[in-house]
mmCIF file of C-alpha atoms in Angstrom:
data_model
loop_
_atom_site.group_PDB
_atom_site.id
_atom_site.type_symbol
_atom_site.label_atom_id
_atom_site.label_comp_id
_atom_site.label_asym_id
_atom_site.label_seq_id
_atom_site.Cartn_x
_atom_site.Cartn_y
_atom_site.Cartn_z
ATOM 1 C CA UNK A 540 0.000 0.000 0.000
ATOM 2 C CA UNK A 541 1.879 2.732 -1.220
ATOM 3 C CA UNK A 542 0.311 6.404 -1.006
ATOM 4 C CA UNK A 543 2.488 8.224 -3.652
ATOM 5 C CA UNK A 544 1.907 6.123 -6.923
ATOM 6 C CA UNK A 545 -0.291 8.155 -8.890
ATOM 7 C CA UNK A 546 -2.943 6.417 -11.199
ATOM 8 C CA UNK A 547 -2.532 4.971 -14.443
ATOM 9 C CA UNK A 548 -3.965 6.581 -17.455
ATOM 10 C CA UNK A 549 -6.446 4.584 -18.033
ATOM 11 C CA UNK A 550 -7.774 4.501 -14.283
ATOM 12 C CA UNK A 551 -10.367 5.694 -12.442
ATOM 13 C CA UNK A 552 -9.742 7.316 -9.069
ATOM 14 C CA UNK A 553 -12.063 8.198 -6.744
ATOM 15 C CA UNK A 554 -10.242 9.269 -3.402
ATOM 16 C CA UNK A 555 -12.571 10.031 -0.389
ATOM 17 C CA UNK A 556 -11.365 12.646 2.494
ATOM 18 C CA UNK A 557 -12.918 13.303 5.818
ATOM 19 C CA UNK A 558 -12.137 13.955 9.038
ATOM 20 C CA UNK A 559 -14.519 14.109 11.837
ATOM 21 C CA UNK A 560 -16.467 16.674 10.021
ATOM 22 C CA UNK A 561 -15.581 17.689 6.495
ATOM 23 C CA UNK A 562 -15.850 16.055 3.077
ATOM 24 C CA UNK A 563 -13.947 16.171 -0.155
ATOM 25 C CA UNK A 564 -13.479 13.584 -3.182
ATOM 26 C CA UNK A 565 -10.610 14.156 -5.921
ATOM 27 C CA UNK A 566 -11.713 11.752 -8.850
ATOM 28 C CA UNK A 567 -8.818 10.871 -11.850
ATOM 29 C CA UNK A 568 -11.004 10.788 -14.884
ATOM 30 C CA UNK A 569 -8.040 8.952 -17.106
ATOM 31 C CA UNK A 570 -5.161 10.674 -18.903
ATOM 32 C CA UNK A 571 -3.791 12.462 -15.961
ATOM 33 C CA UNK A 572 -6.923 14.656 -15.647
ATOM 34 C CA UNK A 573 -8.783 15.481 -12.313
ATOM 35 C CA UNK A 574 -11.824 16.986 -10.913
ATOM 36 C CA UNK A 575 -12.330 18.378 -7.075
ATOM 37 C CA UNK A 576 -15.838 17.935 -5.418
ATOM 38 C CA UNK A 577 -15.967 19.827 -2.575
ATOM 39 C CA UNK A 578 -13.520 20.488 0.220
ATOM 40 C CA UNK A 579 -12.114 19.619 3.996
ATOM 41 C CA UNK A 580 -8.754 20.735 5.844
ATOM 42 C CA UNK A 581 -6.329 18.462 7.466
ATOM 43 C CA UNK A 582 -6.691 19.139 10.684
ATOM 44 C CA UNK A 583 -3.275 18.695 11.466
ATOM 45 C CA UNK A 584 -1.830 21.238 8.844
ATOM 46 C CA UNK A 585 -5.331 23.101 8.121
ATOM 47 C CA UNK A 586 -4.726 22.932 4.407
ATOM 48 C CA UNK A 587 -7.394 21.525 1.986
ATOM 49 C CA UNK A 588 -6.794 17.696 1.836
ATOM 50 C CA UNK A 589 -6.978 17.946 -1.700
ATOM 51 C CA UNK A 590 -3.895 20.200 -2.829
ATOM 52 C CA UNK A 591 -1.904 18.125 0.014
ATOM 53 C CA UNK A 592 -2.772 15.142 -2.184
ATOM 54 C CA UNK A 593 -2.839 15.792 -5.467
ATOM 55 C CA UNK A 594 0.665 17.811 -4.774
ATOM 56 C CA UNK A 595 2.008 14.133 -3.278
ATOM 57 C CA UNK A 596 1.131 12.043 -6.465
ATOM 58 C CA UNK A 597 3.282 14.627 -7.982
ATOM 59 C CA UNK A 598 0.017 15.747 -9.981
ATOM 60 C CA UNK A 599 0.466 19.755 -11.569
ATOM 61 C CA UNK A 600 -2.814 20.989 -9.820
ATOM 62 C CA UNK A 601 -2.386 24.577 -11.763
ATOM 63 C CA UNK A 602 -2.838 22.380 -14.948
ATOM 64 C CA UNK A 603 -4.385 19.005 -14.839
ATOM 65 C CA UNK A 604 -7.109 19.773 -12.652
ATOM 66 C CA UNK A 605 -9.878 20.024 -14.836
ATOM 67 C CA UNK A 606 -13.152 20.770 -12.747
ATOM 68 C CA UNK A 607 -13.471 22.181 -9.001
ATOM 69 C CA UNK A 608 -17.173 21.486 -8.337
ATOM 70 C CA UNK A 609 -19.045 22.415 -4.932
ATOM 71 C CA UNK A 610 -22.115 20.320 -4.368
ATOM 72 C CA UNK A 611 -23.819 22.650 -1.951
ATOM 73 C CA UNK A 612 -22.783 25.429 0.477
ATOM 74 C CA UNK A 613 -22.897 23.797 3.701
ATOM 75 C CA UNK A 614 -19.956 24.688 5.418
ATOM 76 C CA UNK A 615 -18.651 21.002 6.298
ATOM 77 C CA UNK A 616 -18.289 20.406 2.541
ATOM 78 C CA UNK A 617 -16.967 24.145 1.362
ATOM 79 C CA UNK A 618 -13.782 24.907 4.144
ATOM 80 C CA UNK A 619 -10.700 25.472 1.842
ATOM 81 C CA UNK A 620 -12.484 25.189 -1.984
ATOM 82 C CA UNK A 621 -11.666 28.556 -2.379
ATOM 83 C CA UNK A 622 -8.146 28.106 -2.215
ATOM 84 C CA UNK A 623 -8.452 24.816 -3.942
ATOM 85 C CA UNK A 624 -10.181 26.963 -7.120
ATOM 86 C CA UNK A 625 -6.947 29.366 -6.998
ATOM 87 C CA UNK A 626 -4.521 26.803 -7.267
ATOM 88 C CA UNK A 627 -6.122 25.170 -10.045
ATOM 89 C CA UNK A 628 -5.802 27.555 -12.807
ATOM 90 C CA UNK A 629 -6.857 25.913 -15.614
ATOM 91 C CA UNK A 630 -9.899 24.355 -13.910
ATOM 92 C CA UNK A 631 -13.837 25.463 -14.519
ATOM 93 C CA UNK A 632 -16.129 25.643 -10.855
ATOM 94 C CA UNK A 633 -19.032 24.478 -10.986
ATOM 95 C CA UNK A 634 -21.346 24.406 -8.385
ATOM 96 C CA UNK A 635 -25.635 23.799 -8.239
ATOM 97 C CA UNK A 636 -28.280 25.543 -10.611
ATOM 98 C CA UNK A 637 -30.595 26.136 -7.346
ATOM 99 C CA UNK A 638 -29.147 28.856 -5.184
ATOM 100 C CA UNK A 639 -30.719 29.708 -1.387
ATOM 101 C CA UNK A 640 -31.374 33.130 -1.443
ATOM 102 C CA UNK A 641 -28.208 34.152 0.974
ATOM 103 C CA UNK A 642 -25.833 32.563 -1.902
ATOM 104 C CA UNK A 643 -28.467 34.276 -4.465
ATOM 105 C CA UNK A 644 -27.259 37.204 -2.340
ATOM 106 C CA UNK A 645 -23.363 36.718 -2.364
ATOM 107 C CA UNK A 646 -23.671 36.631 -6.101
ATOM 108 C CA UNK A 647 -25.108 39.573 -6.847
ATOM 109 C CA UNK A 648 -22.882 41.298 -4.842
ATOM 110 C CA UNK A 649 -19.802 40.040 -6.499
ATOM 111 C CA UNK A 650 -21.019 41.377 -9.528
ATOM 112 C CA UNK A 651 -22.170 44.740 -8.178
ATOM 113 C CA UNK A 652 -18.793 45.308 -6.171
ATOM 114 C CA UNK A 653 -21.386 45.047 -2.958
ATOM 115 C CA UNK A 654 -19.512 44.172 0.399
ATOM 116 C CA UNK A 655 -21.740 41.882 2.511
ATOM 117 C CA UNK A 656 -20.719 40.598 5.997
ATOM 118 C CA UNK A 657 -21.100 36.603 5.605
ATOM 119 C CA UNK A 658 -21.985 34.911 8.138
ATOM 120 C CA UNK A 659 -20.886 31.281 7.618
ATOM 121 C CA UNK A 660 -17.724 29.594 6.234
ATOM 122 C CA UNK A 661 -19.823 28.006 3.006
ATOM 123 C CA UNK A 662 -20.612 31.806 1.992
ATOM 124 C CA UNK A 663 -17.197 33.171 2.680
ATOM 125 C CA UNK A 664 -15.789 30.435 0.523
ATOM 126 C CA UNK A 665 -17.991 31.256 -2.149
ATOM 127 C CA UNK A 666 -17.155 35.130 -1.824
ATOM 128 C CA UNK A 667 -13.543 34.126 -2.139
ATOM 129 C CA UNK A 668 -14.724 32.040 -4.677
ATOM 130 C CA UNK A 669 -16.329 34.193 -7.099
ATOM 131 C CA UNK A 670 -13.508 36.825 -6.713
ATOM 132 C CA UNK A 671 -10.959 34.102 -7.888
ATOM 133 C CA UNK A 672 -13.036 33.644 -11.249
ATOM 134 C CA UNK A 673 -13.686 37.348 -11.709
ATOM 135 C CA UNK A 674 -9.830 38.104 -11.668
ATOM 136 C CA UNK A 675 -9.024 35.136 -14.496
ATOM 137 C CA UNK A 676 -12.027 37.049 -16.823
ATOM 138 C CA UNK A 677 -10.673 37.613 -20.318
ATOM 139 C CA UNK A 678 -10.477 41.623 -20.537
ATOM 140 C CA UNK A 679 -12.918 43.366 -22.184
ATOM 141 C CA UNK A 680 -15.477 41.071 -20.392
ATOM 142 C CA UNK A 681 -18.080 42.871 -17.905
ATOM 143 C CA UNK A 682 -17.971 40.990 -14.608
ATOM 144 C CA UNK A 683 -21.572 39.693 -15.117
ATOM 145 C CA UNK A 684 -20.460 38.029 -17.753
ATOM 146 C CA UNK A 685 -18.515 35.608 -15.956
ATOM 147 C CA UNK A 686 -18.858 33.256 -13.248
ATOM 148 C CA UNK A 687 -19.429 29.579 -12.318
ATOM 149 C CA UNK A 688 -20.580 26.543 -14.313
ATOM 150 C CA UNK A 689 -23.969 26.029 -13.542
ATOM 151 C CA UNK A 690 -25.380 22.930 -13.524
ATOM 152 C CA UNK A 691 -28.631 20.536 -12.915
ATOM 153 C CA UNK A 692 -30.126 17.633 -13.325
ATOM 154 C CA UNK A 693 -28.727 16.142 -16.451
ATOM 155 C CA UNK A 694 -26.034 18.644 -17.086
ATOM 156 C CA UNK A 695 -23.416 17.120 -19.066
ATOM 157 C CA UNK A 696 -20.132 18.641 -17.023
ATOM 158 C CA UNK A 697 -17.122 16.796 -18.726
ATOM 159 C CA UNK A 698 -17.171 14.580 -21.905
ATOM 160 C CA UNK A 699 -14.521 12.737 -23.810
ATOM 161 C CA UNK A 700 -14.540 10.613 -26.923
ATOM 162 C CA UNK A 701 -12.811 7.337 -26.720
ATOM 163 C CA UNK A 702 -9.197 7.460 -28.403
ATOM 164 C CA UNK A 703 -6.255 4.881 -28.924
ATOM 165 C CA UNK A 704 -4.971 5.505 -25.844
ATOM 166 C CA UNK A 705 -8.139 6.166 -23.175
ATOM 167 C CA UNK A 706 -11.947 5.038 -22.984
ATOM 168 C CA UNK A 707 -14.462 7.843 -23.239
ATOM 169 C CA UNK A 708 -15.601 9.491 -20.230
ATOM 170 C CA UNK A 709 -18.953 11.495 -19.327
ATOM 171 C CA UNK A 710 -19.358 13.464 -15.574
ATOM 172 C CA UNK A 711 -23.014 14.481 -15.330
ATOM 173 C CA UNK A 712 -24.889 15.942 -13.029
ATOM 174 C CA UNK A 713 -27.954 14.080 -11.742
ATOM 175 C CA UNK A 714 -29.647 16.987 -9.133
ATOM 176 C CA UNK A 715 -30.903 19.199 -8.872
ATOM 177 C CA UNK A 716 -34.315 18.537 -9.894
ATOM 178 C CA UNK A 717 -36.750 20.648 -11.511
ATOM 179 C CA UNK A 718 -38.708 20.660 -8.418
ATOM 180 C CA UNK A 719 -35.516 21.412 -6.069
ATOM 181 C CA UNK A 720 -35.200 24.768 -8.607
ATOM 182 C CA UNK A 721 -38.605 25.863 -8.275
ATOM 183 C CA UNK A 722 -38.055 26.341 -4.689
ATOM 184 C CA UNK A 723 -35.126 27.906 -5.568
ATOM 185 C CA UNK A 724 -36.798 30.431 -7.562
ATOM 186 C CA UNK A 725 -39.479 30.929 -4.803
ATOM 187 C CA UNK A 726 -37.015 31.136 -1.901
ATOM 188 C CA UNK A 727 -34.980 33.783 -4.123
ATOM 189 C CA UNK A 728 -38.405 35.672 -4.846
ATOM 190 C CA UNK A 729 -39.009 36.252 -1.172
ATOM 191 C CA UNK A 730 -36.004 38.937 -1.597
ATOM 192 C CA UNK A 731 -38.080 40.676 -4.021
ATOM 193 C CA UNK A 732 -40.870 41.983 -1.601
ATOM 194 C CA UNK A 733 -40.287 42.410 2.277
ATOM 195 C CA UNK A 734 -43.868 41.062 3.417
ATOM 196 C CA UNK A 735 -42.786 37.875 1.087
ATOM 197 C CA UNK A 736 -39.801 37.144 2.675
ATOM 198 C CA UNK A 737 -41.333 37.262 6.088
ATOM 199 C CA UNK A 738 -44.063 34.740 5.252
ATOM 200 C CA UNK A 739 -42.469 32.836 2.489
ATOM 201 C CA UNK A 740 -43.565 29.299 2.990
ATOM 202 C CA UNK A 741 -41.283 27.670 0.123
ATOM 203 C CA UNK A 742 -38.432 27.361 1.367
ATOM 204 C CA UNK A 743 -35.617 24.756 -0.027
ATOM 205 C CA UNK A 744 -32.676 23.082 2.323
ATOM 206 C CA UNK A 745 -28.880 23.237 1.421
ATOM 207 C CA UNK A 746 -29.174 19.152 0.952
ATOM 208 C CA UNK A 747 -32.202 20.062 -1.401
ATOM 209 C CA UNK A 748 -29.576 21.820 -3.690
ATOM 210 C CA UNK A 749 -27.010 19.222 -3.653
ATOM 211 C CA UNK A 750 -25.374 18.559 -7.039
ATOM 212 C CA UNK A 751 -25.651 14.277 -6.905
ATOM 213 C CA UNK A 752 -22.811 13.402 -10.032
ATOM 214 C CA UNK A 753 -22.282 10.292 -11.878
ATOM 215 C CA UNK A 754 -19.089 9.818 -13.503
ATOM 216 C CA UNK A 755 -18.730 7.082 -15.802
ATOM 217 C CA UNK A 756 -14.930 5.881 -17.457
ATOM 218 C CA UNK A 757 -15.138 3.156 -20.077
ATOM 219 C CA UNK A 758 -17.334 0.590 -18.004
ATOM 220 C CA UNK A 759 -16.414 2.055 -14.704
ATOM 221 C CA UNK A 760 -18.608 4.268 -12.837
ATOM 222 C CA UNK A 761 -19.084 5.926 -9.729
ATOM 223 C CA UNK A 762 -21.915 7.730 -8.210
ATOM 224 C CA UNK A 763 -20.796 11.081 -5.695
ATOM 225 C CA UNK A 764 -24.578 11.108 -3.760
ATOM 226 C CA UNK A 765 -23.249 14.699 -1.834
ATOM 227 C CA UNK A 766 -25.573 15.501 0.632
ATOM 228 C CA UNK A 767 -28.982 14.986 -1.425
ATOM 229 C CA UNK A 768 -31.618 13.220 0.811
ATOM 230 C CA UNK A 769 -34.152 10.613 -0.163
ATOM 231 C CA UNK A 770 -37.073 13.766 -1.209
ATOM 232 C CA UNK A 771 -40.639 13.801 -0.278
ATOM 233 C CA UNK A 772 -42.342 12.627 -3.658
ATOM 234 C CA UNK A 773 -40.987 11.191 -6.753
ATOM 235 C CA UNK A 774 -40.101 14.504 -8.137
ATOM 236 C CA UNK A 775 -37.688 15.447 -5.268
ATOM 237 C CA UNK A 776 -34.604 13.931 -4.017
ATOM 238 C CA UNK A 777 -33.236 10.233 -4.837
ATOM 239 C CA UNK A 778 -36.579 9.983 -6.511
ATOM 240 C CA UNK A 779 -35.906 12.646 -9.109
ATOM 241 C CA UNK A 780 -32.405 11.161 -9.672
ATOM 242 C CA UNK A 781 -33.694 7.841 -10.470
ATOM 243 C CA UNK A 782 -35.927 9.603 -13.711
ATOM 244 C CA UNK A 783 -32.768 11.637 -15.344
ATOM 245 C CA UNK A 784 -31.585 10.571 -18.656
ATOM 246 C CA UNK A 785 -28.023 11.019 -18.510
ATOM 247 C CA UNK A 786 -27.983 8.884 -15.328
ATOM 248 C CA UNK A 787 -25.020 5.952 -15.621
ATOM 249 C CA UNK A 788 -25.990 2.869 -14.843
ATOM 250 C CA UNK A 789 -24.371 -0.309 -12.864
ATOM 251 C CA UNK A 790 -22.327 1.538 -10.747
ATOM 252 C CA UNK A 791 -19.333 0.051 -8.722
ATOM 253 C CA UNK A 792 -18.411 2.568 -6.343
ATOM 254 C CA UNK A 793 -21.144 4.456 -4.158
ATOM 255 C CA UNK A 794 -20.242 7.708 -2.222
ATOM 256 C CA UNK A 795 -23.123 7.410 0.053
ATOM 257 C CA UNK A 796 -25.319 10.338 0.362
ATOM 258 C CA UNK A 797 -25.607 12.225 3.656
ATOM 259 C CA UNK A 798 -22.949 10.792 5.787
ATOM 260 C CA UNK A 799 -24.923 7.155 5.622
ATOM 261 C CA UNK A 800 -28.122 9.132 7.565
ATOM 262 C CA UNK A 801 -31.506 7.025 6.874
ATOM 263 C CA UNK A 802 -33.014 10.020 5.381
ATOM 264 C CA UNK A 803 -30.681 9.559 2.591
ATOM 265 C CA UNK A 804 -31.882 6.208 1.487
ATOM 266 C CA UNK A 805 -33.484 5.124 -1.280
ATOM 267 C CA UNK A 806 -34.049 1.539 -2.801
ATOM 268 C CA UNK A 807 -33.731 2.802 -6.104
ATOM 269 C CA UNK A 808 -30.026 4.233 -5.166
ATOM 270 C CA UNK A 809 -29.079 -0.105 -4.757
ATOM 271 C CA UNK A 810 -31.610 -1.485 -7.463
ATOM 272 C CA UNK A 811 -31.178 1.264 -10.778
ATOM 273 C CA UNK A 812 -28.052 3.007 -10.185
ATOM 274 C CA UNK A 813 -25.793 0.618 -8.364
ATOM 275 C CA UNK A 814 -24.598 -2.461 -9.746
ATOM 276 C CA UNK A 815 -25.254 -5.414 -7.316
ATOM 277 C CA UNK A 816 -23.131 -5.387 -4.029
ATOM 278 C CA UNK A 817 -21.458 -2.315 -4.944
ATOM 279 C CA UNK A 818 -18.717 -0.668 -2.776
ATOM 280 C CA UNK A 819 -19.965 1.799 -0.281
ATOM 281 C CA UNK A 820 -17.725 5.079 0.938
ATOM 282 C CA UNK A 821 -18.447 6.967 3.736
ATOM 283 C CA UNK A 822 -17.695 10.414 5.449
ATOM 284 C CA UNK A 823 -18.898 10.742 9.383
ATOM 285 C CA UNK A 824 -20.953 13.818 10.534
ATOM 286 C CA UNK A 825 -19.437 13.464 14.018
ATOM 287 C CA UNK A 826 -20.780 16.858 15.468
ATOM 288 C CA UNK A 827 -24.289 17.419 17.391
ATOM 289 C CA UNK A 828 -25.845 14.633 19.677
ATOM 290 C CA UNK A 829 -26.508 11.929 16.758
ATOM 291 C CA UNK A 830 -23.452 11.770 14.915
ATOM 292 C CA UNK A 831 -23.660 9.756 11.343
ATOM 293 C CA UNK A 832 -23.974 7.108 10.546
ATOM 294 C CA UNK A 833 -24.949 5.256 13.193
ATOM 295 C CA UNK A 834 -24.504 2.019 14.040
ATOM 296 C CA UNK A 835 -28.285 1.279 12.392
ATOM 297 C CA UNK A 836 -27.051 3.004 9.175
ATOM 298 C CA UNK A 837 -23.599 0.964 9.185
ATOM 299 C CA UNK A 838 -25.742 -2.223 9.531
ATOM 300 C CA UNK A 839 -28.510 -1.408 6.724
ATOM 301 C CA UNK A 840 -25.170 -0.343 4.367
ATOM 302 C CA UNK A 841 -23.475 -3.685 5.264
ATOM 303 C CA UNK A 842 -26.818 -5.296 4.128
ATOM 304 C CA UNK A 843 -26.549 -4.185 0.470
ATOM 305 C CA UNK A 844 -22.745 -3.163 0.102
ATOM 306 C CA UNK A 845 -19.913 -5.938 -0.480
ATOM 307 C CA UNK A 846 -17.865 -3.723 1.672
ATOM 308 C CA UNK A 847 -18.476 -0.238 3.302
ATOM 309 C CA UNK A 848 -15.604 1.804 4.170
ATOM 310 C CA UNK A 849 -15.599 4.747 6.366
ATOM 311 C CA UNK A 850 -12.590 8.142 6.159
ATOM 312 C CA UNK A 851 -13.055 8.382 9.855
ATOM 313 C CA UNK A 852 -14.153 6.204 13.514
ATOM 314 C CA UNK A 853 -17.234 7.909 15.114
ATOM 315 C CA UNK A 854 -16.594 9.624 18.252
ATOM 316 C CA UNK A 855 -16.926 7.833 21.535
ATOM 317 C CA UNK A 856 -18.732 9.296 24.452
ATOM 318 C CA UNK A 857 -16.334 10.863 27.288
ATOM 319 C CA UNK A 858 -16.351 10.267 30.534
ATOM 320 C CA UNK A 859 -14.366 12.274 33.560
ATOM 321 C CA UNK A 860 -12.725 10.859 36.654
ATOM 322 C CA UNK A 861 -13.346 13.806 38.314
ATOM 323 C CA UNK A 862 -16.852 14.105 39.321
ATOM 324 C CA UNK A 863 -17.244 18.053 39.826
ATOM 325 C CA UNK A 864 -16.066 18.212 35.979
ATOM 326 C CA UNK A 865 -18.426 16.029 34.955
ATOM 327 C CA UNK A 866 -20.773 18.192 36.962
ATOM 328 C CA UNK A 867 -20.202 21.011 35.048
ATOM 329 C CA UNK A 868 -20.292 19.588 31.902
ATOM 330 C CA UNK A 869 -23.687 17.802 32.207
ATOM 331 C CA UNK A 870 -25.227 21.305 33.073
ATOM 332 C CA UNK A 871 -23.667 23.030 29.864
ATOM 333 C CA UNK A 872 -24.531 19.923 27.601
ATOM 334 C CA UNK A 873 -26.637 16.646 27.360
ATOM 335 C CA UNK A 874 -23.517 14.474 25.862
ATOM 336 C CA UNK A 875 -20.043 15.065 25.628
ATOM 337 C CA UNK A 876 -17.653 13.116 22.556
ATOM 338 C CA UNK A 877 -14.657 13.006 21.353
ATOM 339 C CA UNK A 878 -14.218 13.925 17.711
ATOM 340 C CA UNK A 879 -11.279 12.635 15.281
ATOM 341 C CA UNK A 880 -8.536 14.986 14.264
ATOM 342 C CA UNK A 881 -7.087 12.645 12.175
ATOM 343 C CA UNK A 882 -8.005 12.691 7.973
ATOM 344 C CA UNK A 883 -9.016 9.313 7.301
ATOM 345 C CA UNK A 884 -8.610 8.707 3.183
ATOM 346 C CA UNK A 885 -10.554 5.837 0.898
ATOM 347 C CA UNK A 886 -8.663 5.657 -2.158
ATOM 348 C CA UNK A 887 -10.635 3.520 -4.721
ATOM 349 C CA UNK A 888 -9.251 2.904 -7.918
ATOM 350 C CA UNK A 889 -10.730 0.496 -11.118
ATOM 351 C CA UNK A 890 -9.650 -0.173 -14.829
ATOM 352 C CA UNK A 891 -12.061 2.059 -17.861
ATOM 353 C CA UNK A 892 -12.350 -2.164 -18.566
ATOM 354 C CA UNK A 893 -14.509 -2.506 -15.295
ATOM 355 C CA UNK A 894 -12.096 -4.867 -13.404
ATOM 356 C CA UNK A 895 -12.571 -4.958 -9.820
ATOM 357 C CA UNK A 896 -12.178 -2.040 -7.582
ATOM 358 C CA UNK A 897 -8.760 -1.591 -5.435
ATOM 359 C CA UNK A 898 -9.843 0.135 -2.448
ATOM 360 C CA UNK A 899 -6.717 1.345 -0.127
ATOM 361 C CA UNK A 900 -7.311 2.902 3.633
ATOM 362 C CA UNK A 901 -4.746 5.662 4.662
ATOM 363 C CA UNK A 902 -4.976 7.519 7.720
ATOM 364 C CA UNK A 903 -8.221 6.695 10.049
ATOM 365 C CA UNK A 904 -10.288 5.221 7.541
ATOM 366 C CA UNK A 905 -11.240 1.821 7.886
ATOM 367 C CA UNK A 906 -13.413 -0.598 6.836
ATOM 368 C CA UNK A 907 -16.960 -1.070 8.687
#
């Protein structure tokens, strides 16, 4: 198990980072070219696991990565993409169709040299985001003329024709649905009139805007399931997913949606889009009182995975020999865990042939 060796060309990476809390997956899409989804931070050297990575396999990040793609702006899958976007130079960002109206908000203010006060990490990063692609416009161009790549359900991101040397290759995006933009449009509308906004009653969740991509290499695929949950009604959610057009098929690899949370799951996820016993990855949620997944979710994954493997251990409950602390603490909070420092990595790795999957555990991953 060696970490440096980069893949071959005509491999399919997906590499999974989390610690504790955080998320980021660098996919090789064959011929030395790369896409970023999302981002975390070491939290040993607080720089995004990705550029410590990618700079390790010796990969040019300035030039070969391709695509920098944020799912959603939830801060535990945004901390660093910034700073991933400026070191890839050559690479497009892309990020969800179906804006809240607070990242609605950031935009516009990029583009009107507005200074707003954000007041979460996911925004910030998307600030700092837009202001990287505004200083690589062409000149001549008007600043609302550029910005991200944005995409839906059934967005074609990435394509490649097969050559002599490397299978063809489609990344597509698979959510958000139609319905997940309409609340978009009515949660963005409630900015238009005061009285709206106070009694808006369409409202639509980060996870509801999470870009779900498929990513298909010769006969390899993988499915990136983000944060999306399972939706309310066909037209919502994994529901939607299962009716989009460009969706691959017979999947091999699974990043399982939402941290392995039930709300996440849907049948169709295992019986359309997955191949039978497909490899499950994992990132934790280890922060709140009902850190994910839980042991439930680790058994139901187990039940239709060949193998499940997790980036990090979920935390353990602490306890105090001294009472008076203990005290103290029970007043403040109801439970009190550890949480992993350590970056646990799932590197998965599979011939454009379709030819079992490698899977390697660095760090504290392991495998459920």
């Amino acid at each position: 198990m060696t970490l440096d060796v980069p893949p071959r060309a005509d491999e399919l990476e997906i590499s999974l980072f989390g610690p504790g809390v955080g998320e980021c997956v660098v996919a090789h899409i064959g011929g030395g070219e790369w896409l970023v989804v999302d981002s975390c931070l070491n939290p040993e050297s607080r720089e995004p696991a990705a550029l410590e990575y990618l700079s390790r396999i010796g990969v040019r990040v300035e030039s070969d990565v391709r695509y920098v793609v944020v799912s959603h702006w939830h801060d535990d899958h945004t901390r660093g993409v910034s700073r991933v976007l400026e070191a890839s130079k050559s690479a497009t960002f892309v990020c969800s169709t179906a804006l809240r109206k607070n990242e609605f908000k950031t935009l516009i203010a990029m583009s009107r040299e507005l200074n707003l006060k954000d007041s979460t990490t996911g925004l910030d990063e998307l600030n700092q985001s837009l202001r990287c692609i505004e200083e690589r416009r062409e000149a001549g161009r008007r600043k609302v003329d550029v910005g991200p790549k944005f995409v839906h359900a059934d967005s074609v991101i990435y394509r490649r024709d097969a050559n002599e040397t490397l299978a063809d290759c489609e990344v597509v995006a698979l959510s958000p649905s139609d319905s997940a933009l309409t609340r978009s449009h009515h949660d963005i509308g409630a900015l238009l009139r005061e009285k709206a906004a106070k009694r808006a009653i369409v409202n639509v969740t980060p996870n509801e805007t999470a870009l779900v991509i498929g990513l298909r290499f010769g006969q390899a695929v993988a499915i990136l399931g983000s944060d999306l949950e399972a939706g309310s009604s066909p037209n919502d959610g994994w529901g939607a997913v299962l009716t989009t057009t460009t969706r691959p098929k017979q999947g091999q690899i699974f990043k399982v949606p939402h941290h392995g949370s039930e709300n996440a799951h849907h049948d169709g996820q295992w019986t359309t889009l997955m191949a039978p016993s497909p490899l499950a990855i994992v990132t934790p949620y280890a922060s709140g009182k009902n850190p994910l997944p839980s042991k439930a979710d680790v058994t139901r994954l187990k039940q239709l995975a060949r193998r499940v493997c997790v980036t990090s251990p979920p935390p353990r409950k602490v306890s105090f020999n001294d009472r008076m602390v203990e005290r103290t603490l029970n007043e403040v909070a109801k439970v009190v865990r550890s949480r992993s420092s350590r970056l646990g990595h799932v590197r998965v790795r599979i011939s454009s042939r379709k030819s079992s999957p490698n899977v390697e555990l660095f760090g504290a991953a392991f495998a459920a």
